[in-house]
Coordinates of C-alpha atoms in Angstrom, one line a residue:
Chain A
M1039 CA 91.5 -46.1 118.0
N1040 CA 94.9 -47.1 116.6
R1041 CA 96.5 -44.3 118.6
L1042 CA 94.8 -45.5 121.7
L1043 CA 96.2 -49.0 121.1
E1044 CA 99.7 -47.6 120.9
N1045 CA 99.4 -45.7 124.1
R1046 CA 101.2 -47.8 126.7
N1047 CA 99.2 -46.6 129.6
F1048 CA 95.9 -47.6 127.9
L1049 CA 97.3 -50.9 126.8
G1050 CA 98.8 -51.6 130.2
F1051 CA 95.4 -50.9 131.7
A1052 CA 93.7 -53.2 129.3
F1053 CA 96.2 -56.0 129.9
M1054 CA 96.0 -55.6 133.6
L1055 CA 92.2 -55.7 133.7
P1056 CA 91.4 -59.4 134.2
A1057 CA 94.0 -59.9 136.9
A1058 CA 93.2 -56.6 138.6
V1059 CA 89.4 -57.1 138.7
L1060 CA 89.8 -60.5 140.2
L1061 CA 92.4 -59.6 142.8
L1062 CA 90.6 -56.4 143.8
L1063 CA 87.3 -58.2 144.2
F1064 CA 88.5 -61.4 145.9
L1065 CA 91.7 -60.3 147.6
T1066 CA 91.9 -56.6 148.4
Y1067 CA 88.3 -56.2 149.2
P1068 CA 88.1 -59.3 151.5
L1069 CA 91.3 -58.1 153.2
G1070 CA 89.5 -54.8 154.1
L1071 CA 86.2 -56.5 154.8
G1072 CA 87.9 -59.0 157.2
T1073 CA 89.4 -56.1 159.2
W1074 CA 86.0 -54.4 159.3
L1075 CA 84.3 -57.6 160.3
G1076 CA 86.7 -57.8 163.2
F1077 CA 85.2 -54.6 164.6
T1078 CA 81.6 -55.8 164.3
D1079 CA 79.4 -58.5 165.9
A1080 CA 78.5 -60.1 162.6
K1081 CA 77.1 -63.6 162.8
V1082 CA 76.5 -66.1 160.0
G1083 CA 73.4 -64.8 158.1
R1084 CA 73.3 -61.5 159.9
A1085 CA 75.1 -58.4 159.1
G1086 CA 76.8 -57.0 162.2
V1087 CA 77.0 -53.5 163.7
W1088 CA 80.2 -51.7 164.7
V1089 CA 81.2 -52.7 168.2
G1090 CA 84.7 -51.1 168.3
L1091 CA 87.4 -53.0 170.0
E1092 CA 84.9 -55.3 171.9
N1093 CA 86.0 -58.4 170.0
Y1094 CA 89.6 -57.8 170.7
I1095 CA 89.0 -57.0 174.4
Y1096 CA 87.0 -60.2 174.7
L1097 CA 89.7 -62.2 172.9
Y1098 CA 92.5 -60.7 175.0
G1099 CA 90.8 -62.0 178.2
D1100 CA 89.9 -65.3 176.6
A1101 CA 92.1 -68.1 177.8
V1102 CA 91.7 -70.3 174.7
T1103 CA 92.8 -67.4 172.4
R1104 CA 95.8 -66.8 174.5
L1105 CA 96.7 -70.5 174.5
S1106 CA 96.2 -70.5 170.7
L1107 CA 98.6 -67.6 170.4
F1108 CA 101.2 -69.4 172.5
N1109 CA 100.6 -72.6 170.4
T1110 CA 101.0 -70.7 167.2
L1111 CA 104.3 -69.1 168.2
F1112 CA 105.6 -72.3 169.7
Y1113 CA 104.6 -74.3 166.6
T1114 CA 106.1 -71.7 164.2
V1115 CA 109.4 -71.2 166.1
V1116 CA 110.2 -74.9 166.8
A1117 CA 109.0 -76.1 163.4
S1118 CA 110.8 -73.4 161.5
V1119 CA 114.1 -73.8 163.3
I1120 CA 114.1 -77.6 162.8
K1121 CA 113.0 -77.2 159.2
F1122 CA 115.8 -74.8 158.5
A1123 CA 118.5 -77.1 160.1
L1124 CA 117.3 -80.3 158.5
G1125 CA 116.6 -78.5 155.2
L1126 CA 120.1 -77.1 155.0
W1127 CA 121.6 -80.4 155.9
L1128 CA 119.5 -82.2 153.2
A1129 CA 120.4 -79.6 150.7
I1130 CA 124.1 -80.0 151.3
L1131 CA 123.7 -83.8 151.0
L1132 CA 121.8 -83.5 147.8
N1133 CA 124.5 -81.1 146.4
Q1134 CA 127.1 -83.9 146.7
N1135 CA 128.0 -86.1 143.8
I1136 CA 125.5 -89.0 144.4
P1137 CA 124.1 -91.7 142.2
L1138 CA 120.6 -91.3 140.8
K1139 CA 120.8 -87.6 141.8
S1140 CA 117.7 -86.4 139.9
F1141 CA 115.6 -89.3 141.0
V1142 CA 116.5 -88.7 144.7
R1143 CA 115.8 -85.0 144.3
A1144 CA 112.4 -85.8 142.8
A1145 CA 111.5 -88.3 145.6
V1146 CA 112.6 -85.8 148.3
L1147 CA 110.1 -83.2 147.1
L1148 CA 107.1 -85.7 147.2
P1149 CA 105.8 -84.7 150.6
F1150 CA 105.6 -81.1 149.5
I1151 CA 103.5 -81.7 146.3
V1152 CA 101.0 -84.2 147.7
P1153 CA 97.9 -82.6 149.2
T1154 CA 98.6 -81.8 152.9
A1155 CA 95.2 -82.9 154.0
L1156 CA 95.8 -86.3 152.5
S1157 CA 99.3 -86.9 153.8
A1158 CA 98.0 -85.7 157.2
I1159 CA 95.6 -88.7 157.1
A1160 CA 98.6 -91.0 156.8
F1161 CA 100.0 -89.3 159.8
W1162 CA 96.8 -89.6 161.7
W1163 CA 97.0 -93.4 161.1
I1164 CA 100.7 -93.4 162.0
Y1165 CA 99.9 -91.6 165.3
D1166 CA 96.8 -93.8 166.1
A1167 CA 96.7 -94.6 169.8
Q1168 CA 96.1 -98.4 169.3
F1169 CA 97.6 -99.3 166.0
S1170 CA 100.5 -96.8 165.6
I1171 CA 103.3 -98.3 163.7
I1172 CA 105.8 -96.2 165.6
S1173 CA 104.6 -97.6 168.9
W1174 CA 104.6 -101.1 167.5
A1175 CA 108.2 -100.7 166.3
L1176 CA 109.4 -99.2 169.6
V1177 CA 107.7 -102.0 171.6
K1178 CA 109.3 -104.6 169.4
L1179 CA 112.6 -103.0 170.0
G1180 CA 111.9 -103.1 173.7
W1181 CA 112.3 -99.3 174.1
I1182 CA 108.8 -98.7 175.5
D1183 CA 106.2 -100.9 177.2
T1184 CA 102.9 -99.3 176.4
Y1185 CA 101.7 -97.6 173.2
I1186 CA 102.2 -93.9 173.0
D1187 CA 99.1 -91.7 172.9
F1188 CA 100.5 -89.4 170.3
L1189 CA 97.5 -87.2 169.8
G1190 CA 95.8 -87.6 173.2
Q1191 CA 98.1 -85.7 175.5
P1192 CA 98.7 -82.0 175.2
W1193 CA 102.5 -82.0 174.8
A1194 CA 102.7 -85.2 172.9
A1195 CA 100.1 -83.8 170.5
R1196 CA 101.9 -80.5 170.1
L1197 CA 105.2 -82.3 169.3
S1198 CA 103.5 -84.8 167.0
T1199 CA 101.8 -82.1 164.9
I1200 CA 105.1 -80.2 164.7
A1201 CA 106.8 -83.4 163.5
A1202 CA 104.2 -83.8 160.7
N1203 CA 104.7 -80.1 159.8
I1204 CA 108.4 -80.5 159.6
W1205 CA 108.0 -83.6 157.5
R1206 CA 106.0 -81.6 155.0
G1207 CA 108.2 -78.5 155.1
V1208 CA 111.7 -79.8 154.9
P1209 CA 111.6 -80.7 151.2
F1210 CA 110.6 -77.2 150.3
V1211 CA 113.4 -75.6 152.3
A1212 CA 115.9 -78.2 151.1
I1213 CA 115.1 -77.9 147.4
C1214 CA 115.2 -74.1 147.5
L1215 CA 118.5 -74.0 149.4
L1216 CA 119.9 -76.6 147.0
A1217 CA 119.1 -74.2 144.1
G1218 CA 121.1 -71.6 146.1
L1219 CA 124.0 -73.9 146.8
Q1220 CA 124.3 -74.7 143.1
T1221 CA 125.0 -71.1 142.3
I1222 CA 128.1 -71.1 144.5
S1223 CA 131.1 -71.7 142.4
P1224 CA 133.3 -74.7 143.4
S1225 CA 136.4 -72.6 142.8
L1226 CA 135.6 -70.6 145.9
Y1227 CA 135.9 -73.9 148.0
E1228 CA 139.1 -74.7 146.2
A1229 CA 140.5 -71.3 147.0
A1230 CA 139.4 -71.7 150.6
S1231 CA 141.0 -75.1 151.0
I1232 CA 144.3 -73.9 149.4
D1233 CA 144.3 -71.2 152.0
G1234 CA 144.0 -74.0 154.6
A1235 CA 140.3 -73.7 155.6
K1236 CA 138.8 -76.8 157.2
P1237 CA 135.4 -78.1 155.9
S1238 CA 133.7 -76.5 158.9
Q1239 CA 135.4 -73.2 158.2
Q1240 CA 134.4 -73.4 154.5
F1241 CA 130.8 -73.9 155.6
W1242 CA 130.8 -70.9 158.0
Y1243 CA 132.8 -68.5 155.8
V1244 CA 131.9 -69.5 152.3
T1245 CA 128.6 -71.4 152.1
L1246 CA 126.6 -69.6 154.8
P1247 CA 127.4 -65.9 153.8
L1248 CA 126.7 -66.6 150.1
L1249 CA 123.5 -68.4 151.0
T1250 CA 122.1 -65.7 153.3
P1251 CA 119.9 -63.9 150.8
I1252 CA 118.1 -67.1 149.7
I1253 CA 117.9 -68.3 153.3
A1254 CA 116.1 -65.1 154.2
V1255 CA 113.5 -65.5 151.4
V1256 CA 112.9 -69.3 151.9
M1257 CA 112.6 -68.9 155.7
T1258 CA 110.1 -66.1 155.3
F1259 CA 107.9 -68.3 153.2
S1260 CA 108.4 -71.1 155.6
V1261 CA 107.5 -69.0 158.6
L1262 CA 104.4 -67.6 156.8
F1263 CA 103.2 -71.0 155.8
T1264 CA 103.7 -72.4 159.3
F1265 CA 102.2 -69.5 161.1
T1266 CA 99.0 -69.6 159.1
D1267 CA 98.9 -73.4 159.0
F1268 CA 95.4 -74.9 159.1
Q1269 CA 95.0 -78.2 157.3
L1270 CA 97.4 -80.3 159.3
I1271 CA 95.9 -79.3 162.6
Y1272 CA 92.3 -79.6 161.3
V1273 CA 92.9 -83.1 160.1
L1274 CA 95.0 -84.4 163.0
T1275 CA 93.5 -83.0 166.1
R1276 CA 90.9 -80.2 165.3
G1277 CA 92.7 -78.2 168.0
G1278 CA 92.4 -80.8 170.7
P1279 CA 93.2 -82.3 173.2
L1280 CA 92.2 -79.5 175.6
N1281 CA 92.9 -76.9 172.9
A1282 CA 96.5 -77.8 173.2
T1283 CA 97.1 -77.7 169.4
H1284 CA 94.7 -74.9 168.4
L1285 CA 96.5 -72.5 166.1
M1286 CA 95.0 -69.0 165.4
A1287 CA 93.9 -70.2 162.0
T1288 CA 92.0 -73.2 163.3
L1289 CA 90.6 -71.3 166.2
S1290 CA 89.2 -68.6 163.9
F1291 CA 87.7 -71.3 161.7
Q1292 CA 86.1 -72.9 164.7
R1293 CA 84.7 -69.6 166.0
A1294 CA 83.6 -68.1 162.7
I1295 CA 82.4 -71.0 160.6
S1296 CA 81.5 -73.8 163.1
G1297 CA 80.4 -71.4 165.8
G1298 CA 78.9 -68.8 163.5
A1299 CA 80.6 -65.8 165.2
L1300 CA 82.0 -64.2 162.0
G1301 CA 83.1 -61.0 163.8
E1302 CA 85.1 -62.8 166.5
G1303 CA 86.7 -65.2 164.0
A1304 CA 87.7 -62.3 161.7
A1305 CA 89.3 -60.5 164.7
I1306 CA 91.4 -63.6 165.4
A1307 CA 92.4 -63.8 161.7
T1308 CA 93.2 -60.0 161.7
A1309 CA 95.3 -60.4 164.8
M1310 CA 97.7 -62.6 162.7
I1311 CA 98.5 -59.8 160.3
P1312 CA 101.0 -57.9 162.5
F1313 CA 103.0 -61.1 163.0
L1314 CA 103.1 -61.7 159.3
L1315 CA 104.2 -58.2 158.6
A1316 CA 107.0 -58.5 161.1
A1317 CA 108.2 -61.6 159.4
I1318 CA 108.1 -60.0 156.0
L1319 CA 109.9 -56.8 157.2
F1320 CA 112.5 -59.0 158.8
S1321 CA 113.1 -60.7 155.5
Y1322 CA 113.1 -57.4 153.6
F1323 CA 116.0 -56.2 155.7
G1324 CA 117.7 -59.6 155.3
L1325 CA 117.5 -59.1 151.6
Q1326 CA 119.2 -55.7 151.9
R1327 CA 122.4 -57.5 152.6
R1328 CA 122.7 -58.5 149.0
A1329 CA 124.8 -55.5 148.2
W1330 CA 127.9 -56.5 150.1
Q1331 CA 127.5 -60.1 149.2
Q1332 CA 127.9 -59.2 145.6
G1333 CA 130.9 -57.0 146.2
G1334 CA 129.0 -53.7 146.5
S1335 CA 128.8 -51.5 149.5
D1336 CA 126.2 -51.5 152.2
K1337 CA 123.6 -48.8 152.0
Chain B
M1066 CA 129.4 -67.4 137.3
S1067 CA 127.0 -69.6 135.5
K1068 CA 124.9 -72.4 136.9
D1069 CA 126.5 -74.9 134.5
E1070 CA 129.9 -74.1 135.6
A1071 CA 128.9 -75.0 139.2
Q1072 CA 127.4 -78.3 138.1
D1073 CA 130.1 -79.4 135.7
T1074 CA 132.9 -79.6 138.2
Q1075 CA 132.1 -81.7 141.2
G1076 CA 134.3 -79.6 143.5
M1077 CA 136.7 -81.6 145.6
N1078 CA 134.4 -84.6 146.4
Y1079 CA 137.0 -86.9 145.0
L1080 CA 139.2 -86.2 147.9
D1081 CA 136.9 -88.0 150.3
S1082 CA 137.5 -91.7 150.8
L1083 CA 134.7 -94.1 150.3
P1084 CA 134.0 -95.2 153.9
R1085 CA 134.0 -91.5 154.9
R1086 CA 131.5 -90.7 152.2
V1087 CA 129.2 -93.6 153.3
V1088 CA 129.1 -92.3 156.8
I1089 CA 128.7 -88.6 156.1
V1090 CA 126.6 -88.7 152.9
Y1091 CA 124.9 -92.0 152.1
I1092 CA 123.6 -93.0 155.6
P1093 CA 122.1 -89.6 156.5
L1094 CA 120.6 -89.4 153.0
L1095 CA 119.0 -92.8 153.3
I1096 CA 117.5 -91.9 156.6
F1097 CA 116.1 -88.7 155.1
L1098 CA 114.6 -90.7 152.2
F1099 CA 113.2 -93.3 154.5
V1100 CA 111.4 -90.8 156.8
L1101 CA 110.2 -88.7 153.9
L1102 CA 108.8 -91.6 151.9
F1103 CA 107.6 -93.9 154.6
P1104 CA 104.2 -92.3 155.1
F1105 CA 103.5 -92.9 151.4
Y1106 CA 104.5 -96.5 151.6
W1107 CA 102.3 -96.8 154.7
M1108 CA 99.4 -95.2 152.9
A1109 CA 99.7 -97.6 150.0
I1110 CA 100.1 -100.7 152.1
T1111 CA 97.2 -99.8 154.4
G1112 CA 95.0 -99.2 151.3
F1113 CA 95.5 -102.8 150.2
K1114 CA 95.2 -104.5 153.5
P1115 CA 92.0 -106.4 154.4
N1116 CA 90.4 -105.1 157.6
A1117 CA 91.3 -108.3 159.6
E1118 CA 95.0 -107.6 158.9
L1119 CA 94.7 -103.9 159.7
L1120 CA 93.4 -104.5 163.2
S1121 CA 95.5 -107.5 164.2
R1122 CA 98.5 -107.0 166.3
T1123 CA 100.3 -110.1 165.4
G1124 CA 102.3 -110.7 162.2
N1125 CA 104.4 -108.2 160.3
P1126 CA 102.5 -104.9 159.9
F1127 CA 105.0 -103.8 157.2
W1128 CA 103.7 -106.3 154.6
V1129 CA 100.3 -107.3 153.4
I1130 CA 99.5 -111.1 153.2
A1131 CA 96.3 -111.1 151.3
P1132 CA 96.0 -107.8 149.3
T1133 CA 92.5 -106.7 148.6
L1134 CA 90.8 -104.1 146.4
D1135 CA 87.8 -103.9 148.7
H1136 CA 88.7 -100.4 150.0
F1137 CA 89.0 -99.0 146.5
K1138 CA 85.7 -100.7 145.5
H1139 CA 84.0 -99.2 148.5
L1140 CA 85.4 -95.8 147.6
L1141 CA 84.4 -95.8 144.0
F1142 CA 81.0 -97.4 144.2
K1143 CA 79.6 -96.6 147.6
T1144 CA 80.8 -93.1 148.2
A1145 CA 80.8 -89.8 146.2
Y1146 CA 84.5 -90.2 145.5
P1147 CA 84.2 -90.1 141.7
D1148 CA 82.2 -86.9 142.0
W1149 CA 84.9 -85.3 144.2
M1150 CA 87.6 -86.4 141.7
W1151 CA 85.7 -84.9 138.8
N1152 CA 85.1 -81.6 140.8
T1153 CA 88.8 -81.4 141.7
I1154 CA 89.9 -82.0 138.1
L1155 CA 87.4 -79.5 136.8
I1156 CA 88.1 -76.7 139.3
S1157 CA 91.9 -77.1 139.2
T1158 CA 92.0 -77.1 135.4
I1159 CA 89.7 -74.1 134.9
S1160 CA 91.3 -72.0 137.6
T1161 CA 94.8 -72.8 136.4
F1162 CA 94.0 -71.8 132.8
F1163 CA 92.2 -68.7 133.8
S1164 CA 95.0 -67.7 136.1
L1165 CA 97.6 -68.3 133.4
F1166 CA 95.6 -66.2 130.9
A1167 CA 95.3 -63.3 133.4
S1168 CA 98.9 -63.6 134.5
V1169 CA 100.4 -63.6 131.1
L1170 CA 98.7 -60.4 130.2
A1171 CA 99.5 -58.8 133.6
A1172 CA 103.2 -59.9 133.6
Y1173 CA 103.7 -58.7 130.1
A1174 CA 102.1 -55.3 130.9
I1175 CA 104.2 -54.9 134.0
E1176 CA 107.4 -56.1 132.6
R1177 CA 107.3 -54.8 129.0
L1178 CA 104.7 -52.2 128.5
R1179 CA 106.1 -50.3 131.5
F1180 CA 103.0 -48.2 132.0
T1181 CA 103.0 -45.5 134.6
G1182 CA 103.1 -47.1 138.0
S1183 CA 104.1 -50.6 136.7
R1184 CA 106.8 -50.9 139.4
Q1185 CA 104.3 -50.3 142.1
V1186 CA 101.8 -52.8 140.6
G1187 CA 104.6 -55.4 140.3
L1188 CA 105.4 -54.9 144.0
S1189 CA 101.8 -55.1 145.0
I1190 CA 101.5 -58.4 143.1
F1191 CA 104.3 -59.8 145.1
L1192 CA 102.7 -58.6 148.3
A1193 CA 99.4 -60.2 147.2
Y1194 CA 101.3 -63.5 146.9
L1195 CA 102.2 -63.2 150.6
V1196 CA 98.6 -62.9 151.8
P1197 CA 97.7 -66.4 153.3
P1198 CA 94.3 -67.9 152.7
S1199 CA 93.9 -68.4 156.4
I1200 CA 93.2 -64.7 156.9
L1201 CA 91.0 -64.4 153.9
F1202 CA 88.5 -67.3 154.2
I1203 CA 86.1 -65.6 156.6
P1204 CA 85.4 -62.4 154.6
L1205 CA 85.6 -64.5 151.4
A1206 CA 82.9 -66.8 152.8
Y1207 CA 80.8 -63.7 153.5
I1208 CA 81.3 -62.4 149.9
V1209 CA 80.7 -65.8 148.4
F1210 CA 77.4 -66.0 150.3
Q1211 CA 76.4 -62.5 149.2
L1212 CA 77.1 -63.3 145.6
G1213 CA 74.9 -66.4 145.9
L1214 CA 77.8 -68.7 145.0
F1215 CA 77.8 -70.6 148.3
D1216 CA 78.1 -74.4 147.8
T1217 CA 78.8 -74.1 144.0
R1218 CA 82.0 -74.9 142.1
W1219 CA 82.0 -71.3 141.0
A1220 CA 83.0 -70.2 144.5
L1221 CA 86.2 -72.2 144.2
M1222 CA 86.9 -71.4 140.5
L1223 CA 86.7 -67.7 141.3
T1224 CA 88.7 -67.7 144.6
Y1225 CA 91.5 -70.0 143.7
P1226 CA 93.0 -67.5 141.2
T1227 CA 93.5 -65.1 144.2
F1228 CA 96.6 -67.1 145.2
L1229 CA 97.4 -68.5 141.7
I1230 CA 97.5 -65.1 139.8
P1231 CA 100.1 -63.4 142.1
F1232 CA 102.3 -66.5 141.9
C1233 CA 102.0 -67.0 138.2
T1234 CA 102.5 -63.3 137.4
W1235 CA 105.6 -63.1 139.6
L1236 CA 107.1 -66.1 138.0
L1237 CA 106.3 -65.0 134.4
M1238 CA 107.6 -61.6 135.0
G1239 CA 111.0 -63.2 135.7
Y1240 CA 110.7 -65.2 132.4
F1241 CA 109.7 -62.2 130.3
R1242 CA 112.6 -60.2 131.7
S1243 CA 115.0 -62.8 130.3
I1244 CA 113.7 -62.4 126.7
P1245 CA 115.8 -59.8 124.8
F1246 CA 114.1 -56.5 124.1
E1247 CA 115.6 -56.4 120.6
L1248 CA 113.2 -59.1 119.3
E1249 CA 110.2 -57.0 120.2
E1250 CA 111.7 -53.9 118.8
C1251 CA 112.2 -55.7 115.4
A1252 CA 108.6 -56.8 115.4
L1253 CA 107.4 -53.3 116.3
I1254 CA 109.4 -51.8 113.4
D1255 CA 107.8 -54.5 111.1
G1256 CA 104.4 -53.2 112.2
A1257 CA 103.3 -55.9 114.6
T1258 CA 100.8 -54.9 117.3
R1259 CA 101.5 -55.5 121.0
L1260 CA 99.1 -58.5 121.0
Q1261 CA 100.8 -60.0 118.0
I1262 CA 104.2 -59.6 119.7
L1263 CA 102.9 -61.3 122.8
T1264 CA 101.3 -64.3 121.1
K1265 CA 103.9 -64.8 118.3
I1266 CA 107.2 -63.8 119.9
V1267 CA 107.1 -63.6 123.7
L1268 CA 104.8 -66.6 124.5
P1269 CA 106.7 -69.2 122.3
L1270 CA 109.9 -68.1 124.0
A1271 CA 108.3 -68.3 127.5
V1272 CA 106.9 -71.9 127.1
P1273 CA 109.1 -73.3 129.9
G1274 CA 107.9 -70.5 132.2
L1275 CA 104.3 -71.2 131.2
I1276 CA 104.7 -74.9 132.0
S1277 CA 106.3 -74.2 135.3
A1278 CA 103.6 -71.8 136.3
G1279 CA 100.9 -74.1 135.0
I1280 CA 102.1 -77.2 136.9
F1281 CA 102.6 -75.2 140.1
A1282 CA 99.2 -73.6 139.8
F1283 CA 97.6 -76.9 139.1
T1284 CA 99.1 -78.6 142.2
L1285 CA 98.3 -75.6 144.4
S1286 CA 94.7 -75.7 143.4
W1287 CA 94.5 -79.5 143.7
N1288 CA 95.9 -79.2 147.2
E1289 CA 93.7 -76.3 148.4
F1290 CA 91.8 -77.1 151.5
I1291 CA 90.5 -74.3 153.6
Y1292 CA 88.4 -72.5 150.9
A1293 CA 86.9 -75.8 149.7
L1294 CA 86.1 -76.7 153.3
T1295 CA 84.4 -73.4 154.0
F1296 CA 82.5 -72.6 150.8
I1297 CA 81.2 -76.1 150.0
S1298 CA 78.7 -78.0 152.1
S1299 CA 77.0 -80.6 149.9
S1300 CA 78.8 -83.8 149.2
E1301 CA 78.5 -83.8 145.4
N1302 CA 80.3 -80.4 145.2
K1303 CA 83.3 -81.3 147.4
T1304 CA 86.9 -81.7 146.3
V1305 CA 88.9 -84.8 147.0
P1306 CA 90.9 -83.5 150.1
V1307 CA 87.8 -82.1 151.7
G1308 CA 85.6 -85.0 150.8
V1309 CA 88.0 -87.6 152.2
I1310 CA 88.3 -85.7 155.5
T1311 CA 84.7 -84.8 156.0
E1312 CA 82.7 -87.7 154.5
L1313 CA 84.8 -90.8 155.0
V1314 CA 85.0 -90.4 158.8
E1315 CA 81.7 -91.6 160.3
G1316 CA 81.5 -91.0 164.0
D1317 CA 84.1 -92.9 165.9
V1318 CA 84.4 -95.7 163.3
Y1319 CA 87.5 -95.0 161.2
H1320 CA 87.6 -96.9 158.0
W1321 CA 91.3 -96.7 157.8
G1322 CA 91.5 -98.8 154.7
A1323 CA 89.1 -96.6 152.7
L1324 CA 90.7 -93.4 154.1
M1325 CA 94.1 -94.5 153.0
A1326 CA 92.8 -95.7 149.6
G1327 CA 91.2 -92.3 149.2
A1328 CA 94.4 -90.4 150.2
L1329 CA 96.4 -92.5 147.8
L1330 CA 94.0 -92.0 144.8
G1331 CA 93.8 -88.3 145.6
S1332 CA 97.6 -88.0 145.7
L1333 CA 98.3 -90.0 142.6
P1334 CA 97.2 -87.4 139.9
V1335 CA 99.5 -84.6 141.3
A1336 CA 102.3 -87.1 141.8
V1337 CA 102.0 -88.3 138.2
V1338 CA 101.8 -84.8 136.7
Y1339 CA 104.7 -83.8 139.0
S1340 CA 106.9 -86.8 137.9
F1341 CA 106.6 -85.8 134.3
F1342 CA 107.6 -82.2 134.9
V1343 CA 109.9 -82.3 137.9
E1344 CA 112.4 -79.9 136.4
Y1345 CA 109.7 -77.4 135.5
Y1346 CA 108.2 -77.7 139.0
V1347 CA 111.5 -77.2 140.7
A1348 CA 112.3 -74.3 138.4
G1349 CA 109.0 -72.7 139.2
M1350 CA 109.4 -73.2 143.0
T1351 CA 113.0 -72.0 143.2
G1352 CA 112.4 -69.3 140.5
A1353 CA 109.7 -67.7 142.6
V1354 CA 111.9 -67.7 145.7
K1355 CA 115.0 -66.5 144.0
E1356 CA 113.6 -63.3 142.4

């Protein structure tokens, strides 16, 4: 018994057990089950039979699914690019010597820690067709005459949901990049400015290259969260108007849970996996650049 | 190059003149703060506004003339809101503590026991962290149903650790790595068992990491939405985010005051916990990203 307890493989197995059982049962198994369900015609309360690629062929011809794929890509690309730009800017601002620094930093992160579903309600009210505070302010300023129907028109709704997503995501990007900025030694900037580099050159040739590894990781997370976003859309529009804001996650929920077509919903969810893998691989090769950034050689 | 060194010296900021700093730093920062915080202000002010003020187009909408607690009273005494609150607290606390327990053991095994295949296990933990709930909720709903856990709190307490354990394990692995090996070797020579080493040496040194992981896990489970929406159907078992969205909206009549009051009350606990542990929270968030 004692010898068994000193064996690192046995101990390792025992220590891993709680985490492994739970993850295998509720993460690995569902991942496989979801892929399997995508190839069946399972309904709520009825086990399905194998139908091969039928779900995928149907979804490929389905206009709503195609639209949701477009929406998801548009939502992800636009929101991620803006989140990155604004997040980097905010991180640089927060890295300055400012009064009440820690308080400001804590306040900035607030949108990220509050439940998204609940802050989305605030946006729902801000975007209300009749009582929107944005419309009210713009009318008072004399910039517009009629209230904007933020969530009632396809393109307005797309942009409004993207704005809400950006609002929630910028703090995460900014705080993570700030952590990266703080590891860059000020002496590098001093050296650069002695060599005559302008602030813009310092940014391009000192800040950005040193920040690349952390940018790769942060943006991978950001893209993953945005691509699989569900709450914000579910609360603000439920996919409407005219399916203009349906993302793949909300569509799979609608088909599988509200509509009862588990197999079809699972197929939509499974179809997201290749995109996620692409994002992860992209980041993995971004990370490989660490070697030369730390003075080593490229592999 | 240490972090302290970077923070001690403020670079060459002193070279900028004050008016220039106002334009390039303070004004953009104030705009950021305004946009990021305005929805909370708006949430709060709407929660205290009487209905008459809410729906009038005259007057100044940014302020409340006759604040009222009616919406909060409605929420606490006429809806199942207290139940939702209790459920959320219960589910978040239990799944956080369970995840911490499982993660401490797993992280220690991967990082320090170095059993055969520990590297691969560590990598798969990281990959598990990247699996989003949006692709798992359909098969999980199927499994939850098969297990007879549908519409119970157990469904959430068992599924939340699927995203908490990978995160906590990954974070704690980083912390354990920073604890010197020599301490453990000394204890081993003195005849301590692995379990004693873990509880008496490693854990006390990893308290900041435990707090970071705990706070982060707690807010993650408090904020969870899609599983709670899918696995729970009866009102008394719902969590706050789901309850507010599904129960407070009746047909076309939006009770904006009550909705905002509900959103405010549901956000406060995480905001309070967060405000006490900002540093740990940020360390947890950035630590997980930096590894």
